[in-house]
Coordinates of N, CA and C in Angstrom, one line a residue:
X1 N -15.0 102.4 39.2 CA -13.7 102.5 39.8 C -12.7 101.8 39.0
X2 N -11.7 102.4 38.8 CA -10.3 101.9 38.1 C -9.6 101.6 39.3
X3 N -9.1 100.1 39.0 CA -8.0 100.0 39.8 C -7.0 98.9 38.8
X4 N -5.7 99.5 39.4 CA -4.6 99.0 38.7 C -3.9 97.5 39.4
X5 N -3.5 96.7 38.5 CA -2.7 95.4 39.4 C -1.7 95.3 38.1
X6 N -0.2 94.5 38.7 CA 0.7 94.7 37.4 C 0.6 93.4 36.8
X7 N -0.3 92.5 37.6 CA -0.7 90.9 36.7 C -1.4 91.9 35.3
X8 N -2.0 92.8 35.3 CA -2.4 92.5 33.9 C -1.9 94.3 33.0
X9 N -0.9 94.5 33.5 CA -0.2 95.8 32.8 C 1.1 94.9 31.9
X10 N 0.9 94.8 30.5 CA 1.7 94.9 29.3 C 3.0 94.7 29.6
X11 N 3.5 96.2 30.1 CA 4.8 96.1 30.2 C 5.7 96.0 31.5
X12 N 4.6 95.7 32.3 CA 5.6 95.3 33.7 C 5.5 93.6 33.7
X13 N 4.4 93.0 32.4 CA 4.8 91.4 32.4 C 6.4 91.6 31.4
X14 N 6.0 92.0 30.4 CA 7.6 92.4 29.7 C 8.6 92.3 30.7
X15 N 8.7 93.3 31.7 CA 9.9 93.6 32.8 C 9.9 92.0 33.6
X16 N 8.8 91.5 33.8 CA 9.0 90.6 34.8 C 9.6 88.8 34.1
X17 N 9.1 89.4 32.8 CA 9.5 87.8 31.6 C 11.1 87.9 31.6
X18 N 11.4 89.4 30.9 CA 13.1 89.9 31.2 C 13.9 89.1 32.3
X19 N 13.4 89.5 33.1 CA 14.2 89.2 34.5 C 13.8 87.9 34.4
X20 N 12.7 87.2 34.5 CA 12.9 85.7 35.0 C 13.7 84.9 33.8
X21 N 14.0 85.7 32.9 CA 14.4 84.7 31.5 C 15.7 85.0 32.0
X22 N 16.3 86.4 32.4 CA 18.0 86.8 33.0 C 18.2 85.7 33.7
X23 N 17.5 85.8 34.7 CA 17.7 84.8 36.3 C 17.7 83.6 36.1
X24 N 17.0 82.9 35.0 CA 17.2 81.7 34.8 C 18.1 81.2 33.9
X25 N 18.9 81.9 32.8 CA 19.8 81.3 32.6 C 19.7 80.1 31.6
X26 N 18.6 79.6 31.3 CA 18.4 78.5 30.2 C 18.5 79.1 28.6
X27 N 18.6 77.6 28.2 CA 18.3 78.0 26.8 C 17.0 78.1 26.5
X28 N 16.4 77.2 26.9 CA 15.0 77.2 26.1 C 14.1 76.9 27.7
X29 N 13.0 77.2 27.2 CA 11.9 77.3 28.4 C 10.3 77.3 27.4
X30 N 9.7 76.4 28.2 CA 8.3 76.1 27.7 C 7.5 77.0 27.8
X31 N 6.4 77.7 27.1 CA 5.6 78.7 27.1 C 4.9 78.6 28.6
X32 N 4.3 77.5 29.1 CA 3.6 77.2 29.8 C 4.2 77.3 31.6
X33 N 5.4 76.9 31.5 CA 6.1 76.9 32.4 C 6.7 78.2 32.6
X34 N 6.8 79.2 31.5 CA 7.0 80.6 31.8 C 5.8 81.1 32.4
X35 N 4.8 80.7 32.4 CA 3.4 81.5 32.1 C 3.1 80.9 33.7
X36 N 3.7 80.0 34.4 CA 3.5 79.9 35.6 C 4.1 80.8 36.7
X37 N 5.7 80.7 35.9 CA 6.7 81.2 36.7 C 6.4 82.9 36.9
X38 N 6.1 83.4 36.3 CA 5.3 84.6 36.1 C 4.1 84.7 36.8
X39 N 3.3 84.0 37.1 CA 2.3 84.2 37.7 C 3.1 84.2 39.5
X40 N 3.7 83.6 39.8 CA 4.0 83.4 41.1 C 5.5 84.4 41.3
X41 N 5.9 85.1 40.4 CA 6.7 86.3 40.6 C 5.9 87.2 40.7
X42 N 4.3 87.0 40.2 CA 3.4 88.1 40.2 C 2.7 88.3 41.7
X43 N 2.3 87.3 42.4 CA 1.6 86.7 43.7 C 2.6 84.9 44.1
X44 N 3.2 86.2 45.1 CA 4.5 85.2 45.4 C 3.7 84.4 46.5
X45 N 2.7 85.0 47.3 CA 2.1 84.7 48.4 C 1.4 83.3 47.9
X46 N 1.0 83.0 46.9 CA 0.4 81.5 46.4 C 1.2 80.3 46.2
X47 N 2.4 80.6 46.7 CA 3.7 79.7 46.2 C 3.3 78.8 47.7
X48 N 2.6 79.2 48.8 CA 2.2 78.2 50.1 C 1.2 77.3 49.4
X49 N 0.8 77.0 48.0 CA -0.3 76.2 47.8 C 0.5 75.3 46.9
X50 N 1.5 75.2 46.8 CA 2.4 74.5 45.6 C 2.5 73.2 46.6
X51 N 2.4 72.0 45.8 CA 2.6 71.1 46.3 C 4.2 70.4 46.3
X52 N 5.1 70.6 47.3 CA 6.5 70.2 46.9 C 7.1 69.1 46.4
X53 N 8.0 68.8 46.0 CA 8.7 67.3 46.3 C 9.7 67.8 47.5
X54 N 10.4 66.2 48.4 CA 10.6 66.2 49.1 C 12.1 66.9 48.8
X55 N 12.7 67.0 47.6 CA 14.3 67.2 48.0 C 14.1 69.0 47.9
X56 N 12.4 70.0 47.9 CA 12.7 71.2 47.9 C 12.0 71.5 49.2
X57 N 12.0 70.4 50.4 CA 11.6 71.1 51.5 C 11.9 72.1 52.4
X58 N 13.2 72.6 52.0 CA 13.4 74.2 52.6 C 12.8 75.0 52.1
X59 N 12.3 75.2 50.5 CA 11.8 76.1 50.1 C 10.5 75.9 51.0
X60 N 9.5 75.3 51.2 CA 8.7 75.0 51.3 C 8.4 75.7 52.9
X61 N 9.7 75.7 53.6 CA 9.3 76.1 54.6 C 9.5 77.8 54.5
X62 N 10.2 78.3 53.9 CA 10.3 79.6 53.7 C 9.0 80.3 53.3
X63 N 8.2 79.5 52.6 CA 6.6 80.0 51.6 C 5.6 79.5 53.1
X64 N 5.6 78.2 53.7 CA 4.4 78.2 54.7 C 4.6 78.9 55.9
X65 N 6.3 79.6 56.1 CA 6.2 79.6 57.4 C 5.8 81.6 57.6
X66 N 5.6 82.0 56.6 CA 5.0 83.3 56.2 C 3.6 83.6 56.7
X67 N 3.2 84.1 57.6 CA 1.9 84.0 58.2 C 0.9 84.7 56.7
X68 N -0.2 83.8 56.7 CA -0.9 84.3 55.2 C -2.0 85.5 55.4
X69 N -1.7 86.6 54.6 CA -2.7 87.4 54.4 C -3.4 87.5 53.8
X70 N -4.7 87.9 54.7 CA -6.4 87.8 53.5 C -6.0 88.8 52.7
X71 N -5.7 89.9 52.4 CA -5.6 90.3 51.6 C -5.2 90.5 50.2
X72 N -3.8 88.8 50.4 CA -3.2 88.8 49.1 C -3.8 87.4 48.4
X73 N -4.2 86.8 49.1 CA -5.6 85.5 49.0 C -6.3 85.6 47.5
X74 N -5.9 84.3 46.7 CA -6.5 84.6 45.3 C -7.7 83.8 45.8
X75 N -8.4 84.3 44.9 CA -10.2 83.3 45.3 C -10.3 82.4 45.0
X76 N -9.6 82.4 43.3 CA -9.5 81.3 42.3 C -8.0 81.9 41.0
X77 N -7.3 80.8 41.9 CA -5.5 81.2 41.1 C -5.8 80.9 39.2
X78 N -6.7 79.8 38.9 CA -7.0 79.4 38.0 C -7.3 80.4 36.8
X79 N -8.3 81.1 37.4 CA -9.3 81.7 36.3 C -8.1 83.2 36.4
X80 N -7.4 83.6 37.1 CA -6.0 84.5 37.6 C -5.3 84.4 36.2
X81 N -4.7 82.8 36.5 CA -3.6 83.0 35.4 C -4.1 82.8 34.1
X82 N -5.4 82.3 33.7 CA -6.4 82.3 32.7 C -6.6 84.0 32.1
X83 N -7.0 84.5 32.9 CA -6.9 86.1 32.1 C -5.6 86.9 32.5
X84 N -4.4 86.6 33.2 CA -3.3 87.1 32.4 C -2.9 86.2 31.6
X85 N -3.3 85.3 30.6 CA -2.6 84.8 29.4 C -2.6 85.6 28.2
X86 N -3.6 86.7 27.7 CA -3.3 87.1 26.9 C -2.5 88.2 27.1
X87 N -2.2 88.9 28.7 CA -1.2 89.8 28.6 C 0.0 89.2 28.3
X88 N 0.8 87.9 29.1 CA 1.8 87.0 28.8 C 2.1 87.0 27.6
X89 N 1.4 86.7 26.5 CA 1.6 86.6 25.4 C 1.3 87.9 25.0
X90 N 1.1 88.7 24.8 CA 1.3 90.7 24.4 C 2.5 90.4 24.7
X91 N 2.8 89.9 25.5 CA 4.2 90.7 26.3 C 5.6 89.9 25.5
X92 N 5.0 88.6 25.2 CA 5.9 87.4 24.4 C 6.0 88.3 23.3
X93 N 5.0 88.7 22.6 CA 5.0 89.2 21.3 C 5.6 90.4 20.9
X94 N 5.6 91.4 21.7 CA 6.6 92.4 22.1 C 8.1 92.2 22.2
X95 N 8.2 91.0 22.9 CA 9.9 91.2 23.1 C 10.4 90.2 21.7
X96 N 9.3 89.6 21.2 CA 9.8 88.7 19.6 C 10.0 90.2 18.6
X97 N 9.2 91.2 18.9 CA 9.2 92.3 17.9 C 10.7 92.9 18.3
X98 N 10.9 93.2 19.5 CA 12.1 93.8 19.6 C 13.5 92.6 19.6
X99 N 13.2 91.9 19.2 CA 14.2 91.0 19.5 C 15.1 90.5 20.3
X100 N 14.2 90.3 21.1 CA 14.9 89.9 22.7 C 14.9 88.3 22.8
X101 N 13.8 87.8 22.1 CA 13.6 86.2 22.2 C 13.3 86.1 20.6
X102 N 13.5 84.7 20.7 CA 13.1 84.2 19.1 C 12.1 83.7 18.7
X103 N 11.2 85.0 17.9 CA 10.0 84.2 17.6 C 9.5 83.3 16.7
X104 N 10.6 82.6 15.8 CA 10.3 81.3 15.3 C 9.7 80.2 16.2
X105 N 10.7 80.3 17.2 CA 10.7 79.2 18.7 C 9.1 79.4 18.8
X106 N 9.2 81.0 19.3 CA 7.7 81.4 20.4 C 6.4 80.8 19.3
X107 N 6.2 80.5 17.9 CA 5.2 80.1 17.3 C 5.2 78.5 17.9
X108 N 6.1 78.0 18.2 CA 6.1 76.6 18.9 C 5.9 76.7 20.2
X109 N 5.8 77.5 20.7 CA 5.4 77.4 22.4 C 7.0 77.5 23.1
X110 N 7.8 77.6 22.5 CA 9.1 77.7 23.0 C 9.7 79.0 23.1
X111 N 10.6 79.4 24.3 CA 10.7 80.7 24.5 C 12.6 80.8 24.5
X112 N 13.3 81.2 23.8 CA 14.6 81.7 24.1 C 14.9 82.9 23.8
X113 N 15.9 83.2 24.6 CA 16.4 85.2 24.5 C 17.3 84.8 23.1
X114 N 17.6 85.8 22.6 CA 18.4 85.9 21.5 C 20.1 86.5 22.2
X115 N 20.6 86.8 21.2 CA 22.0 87.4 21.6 C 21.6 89.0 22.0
X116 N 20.8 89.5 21.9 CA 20.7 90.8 21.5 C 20.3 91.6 23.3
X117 N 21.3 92.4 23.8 CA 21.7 92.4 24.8 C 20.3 93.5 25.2
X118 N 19.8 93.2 26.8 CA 19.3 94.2 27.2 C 19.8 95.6 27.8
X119 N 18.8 96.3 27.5 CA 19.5 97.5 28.0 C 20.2 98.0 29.8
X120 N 21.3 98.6 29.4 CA 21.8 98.5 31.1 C 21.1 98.8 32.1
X121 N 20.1 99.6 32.2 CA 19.4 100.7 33.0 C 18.3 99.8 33.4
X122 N 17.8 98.9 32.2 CA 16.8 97.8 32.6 C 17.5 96.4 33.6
X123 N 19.0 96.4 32.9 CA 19.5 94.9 33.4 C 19.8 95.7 34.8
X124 N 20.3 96.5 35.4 CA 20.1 97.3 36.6 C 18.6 96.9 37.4
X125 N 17.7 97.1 36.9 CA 16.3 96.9 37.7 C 16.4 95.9 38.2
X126 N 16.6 94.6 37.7 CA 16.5 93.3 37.6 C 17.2 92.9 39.2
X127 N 18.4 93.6 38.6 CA 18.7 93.3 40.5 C 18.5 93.8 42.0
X128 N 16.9 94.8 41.3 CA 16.5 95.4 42.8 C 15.5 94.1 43.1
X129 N 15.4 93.5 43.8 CA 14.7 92.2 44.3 C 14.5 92.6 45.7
X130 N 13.2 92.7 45.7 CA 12.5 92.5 47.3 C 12.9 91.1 47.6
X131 N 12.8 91.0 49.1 CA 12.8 89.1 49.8 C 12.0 88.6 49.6
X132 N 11.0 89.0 49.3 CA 10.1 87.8 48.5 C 9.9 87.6 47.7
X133 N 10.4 88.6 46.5 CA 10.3 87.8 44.9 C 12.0 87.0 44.2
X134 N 12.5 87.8 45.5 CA 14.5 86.4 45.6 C 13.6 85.5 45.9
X135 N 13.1 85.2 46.8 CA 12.5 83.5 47.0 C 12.0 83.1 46.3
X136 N 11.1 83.4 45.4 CA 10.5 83.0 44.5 C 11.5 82.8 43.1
X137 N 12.5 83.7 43.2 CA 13.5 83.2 41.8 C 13.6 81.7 42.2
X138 N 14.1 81.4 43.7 CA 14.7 80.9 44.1 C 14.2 79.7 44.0
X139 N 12.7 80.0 44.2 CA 11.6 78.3 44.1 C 11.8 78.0 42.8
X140 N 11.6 78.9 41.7 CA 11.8 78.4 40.1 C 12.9 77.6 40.2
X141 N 14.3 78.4 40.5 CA 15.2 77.9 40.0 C 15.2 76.4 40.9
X142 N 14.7 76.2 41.8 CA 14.6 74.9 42.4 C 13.3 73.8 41.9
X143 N 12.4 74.2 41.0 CA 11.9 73.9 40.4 C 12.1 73.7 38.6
X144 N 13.2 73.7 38.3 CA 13.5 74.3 36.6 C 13.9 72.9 36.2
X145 N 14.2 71.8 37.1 CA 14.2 70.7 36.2 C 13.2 69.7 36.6
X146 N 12.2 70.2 37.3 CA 11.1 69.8 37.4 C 10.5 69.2 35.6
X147 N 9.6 68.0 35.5 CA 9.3 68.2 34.3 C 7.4 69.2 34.5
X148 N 7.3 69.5 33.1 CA 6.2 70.2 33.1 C 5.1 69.5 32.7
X149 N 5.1 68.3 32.4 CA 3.9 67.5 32.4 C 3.3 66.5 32.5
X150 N 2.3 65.6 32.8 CA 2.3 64.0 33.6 C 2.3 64.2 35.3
X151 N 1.6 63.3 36.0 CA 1.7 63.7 37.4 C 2.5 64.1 38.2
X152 N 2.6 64.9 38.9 CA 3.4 65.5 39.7 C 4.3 66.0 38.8
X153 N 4.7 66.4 37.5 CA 4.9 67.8 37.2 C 4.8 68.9 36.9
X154 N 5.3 70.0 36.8 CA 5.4 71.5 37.4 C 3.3 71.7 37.2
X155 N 3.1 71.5 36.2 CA 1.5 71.5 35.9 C 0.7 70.9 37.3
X156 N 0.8 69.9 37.4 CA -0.1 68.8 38.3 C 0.5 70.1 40.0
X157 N 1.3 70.1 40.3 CA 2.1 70.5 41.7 C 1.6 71.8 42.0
X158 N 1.6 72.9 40.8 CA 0.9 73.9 41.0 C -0.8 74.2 40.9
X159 N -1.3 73.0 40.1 CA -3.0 73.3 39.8 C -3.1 74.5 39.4
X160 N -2.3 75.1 38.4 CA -2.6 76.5 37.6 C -3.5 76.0 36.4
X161 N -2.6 75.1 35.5 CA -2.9 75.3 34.4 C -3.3 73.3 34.2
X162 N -4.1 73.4 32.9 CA -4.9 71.5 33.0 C -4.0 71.0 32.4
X163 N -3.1 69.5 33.1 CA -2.1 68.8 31.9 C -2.4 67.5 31.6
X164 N -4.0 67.3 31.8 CA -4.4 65.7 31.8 C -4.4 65.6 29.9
X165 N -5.1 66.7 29.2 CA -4.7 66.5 27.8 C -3.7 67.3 26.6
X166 N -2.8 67.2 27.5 CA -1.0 67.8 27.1 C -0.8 66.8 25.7
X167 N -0.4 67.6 24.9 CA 0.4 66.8 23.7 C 2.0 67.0 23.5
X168 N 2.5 66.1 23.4 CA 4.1 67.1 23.8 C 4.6 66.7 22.6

């Protein structure tokens, strides 16, 4: 049996890196921290297992107060965003080819868009947003000066990815 999910189709992580790189508005963004933020644009419904700090507890109540469905229930979020990493990266390496980000940066784990404008019909997409993946911009962007590594940051809060032997 084939079945399709867009956690691991190519170019809907492309569409979804696009947009969260539009929406966020930074210069620079950590590989890792993209590779989260993507995962919970992908399965917004796991953003109820994030562990908050206290000054983002309205988000907090917008993700628990969502009654949870078995059906969108990861078994294990870990080994999830473990095999979409090499779509993430297809997808990094695609937009370095077309020149959308800089891939000098992306060989250092660092992600920035370049000058080189997206296309209108795509930057159009970007602002069809269901309510649940606005709230989820919404948790990033409430989470973007979060740091990404040492306890209780973005790493430790989510339990996606391991930061006990981080080299920065």
């Amino acid at each position: 049996m084939l079945i399709y999910h867009p956690a691991f189709d190519i170019y809907n992580c492309v569409f979804r890196i696009l947009q969260l790189l539009t929406e966020m508005k930074q210069e620079e963004v950590e590989l890792d921290r993209l590779r989260i933020w993507d995962f919970y644009l992908t399965f917004p419904n796991e953003a109820r297992n994030i562990t908050y700090p206290t000054a983002l507890s309205e988000l907090k109540g917008i993700f628990k107060k969502k009654a949870p469905n078995p059906y969108e229930d990861l078994i294990d979020p870990k080994r999830i965003i473990e095999r979409m990493k090499s779509f993430q990266l297809s997808a990094l390496k695609c937009l370095a080819s077309y020149g959308l980000i800089d891939s000098k940066l992306l060989a250092k784990k660092i992600i920035r868009r370049t000058d080189k404008e997206i296309p209108k019909e795509l930057a159009e997409k970007f602002k069809e947003l269901s309510v649940e993946k606005a709230n989820i911009i919404k948790l990033i962007i409430g989470f973007r000066e979060l740091p990404l590594y040492g306890k209780f940051g973005l790493k430790d809060r989510t339990g996606l990815i391991e930061f006990k032997y981080d080299q920065r």
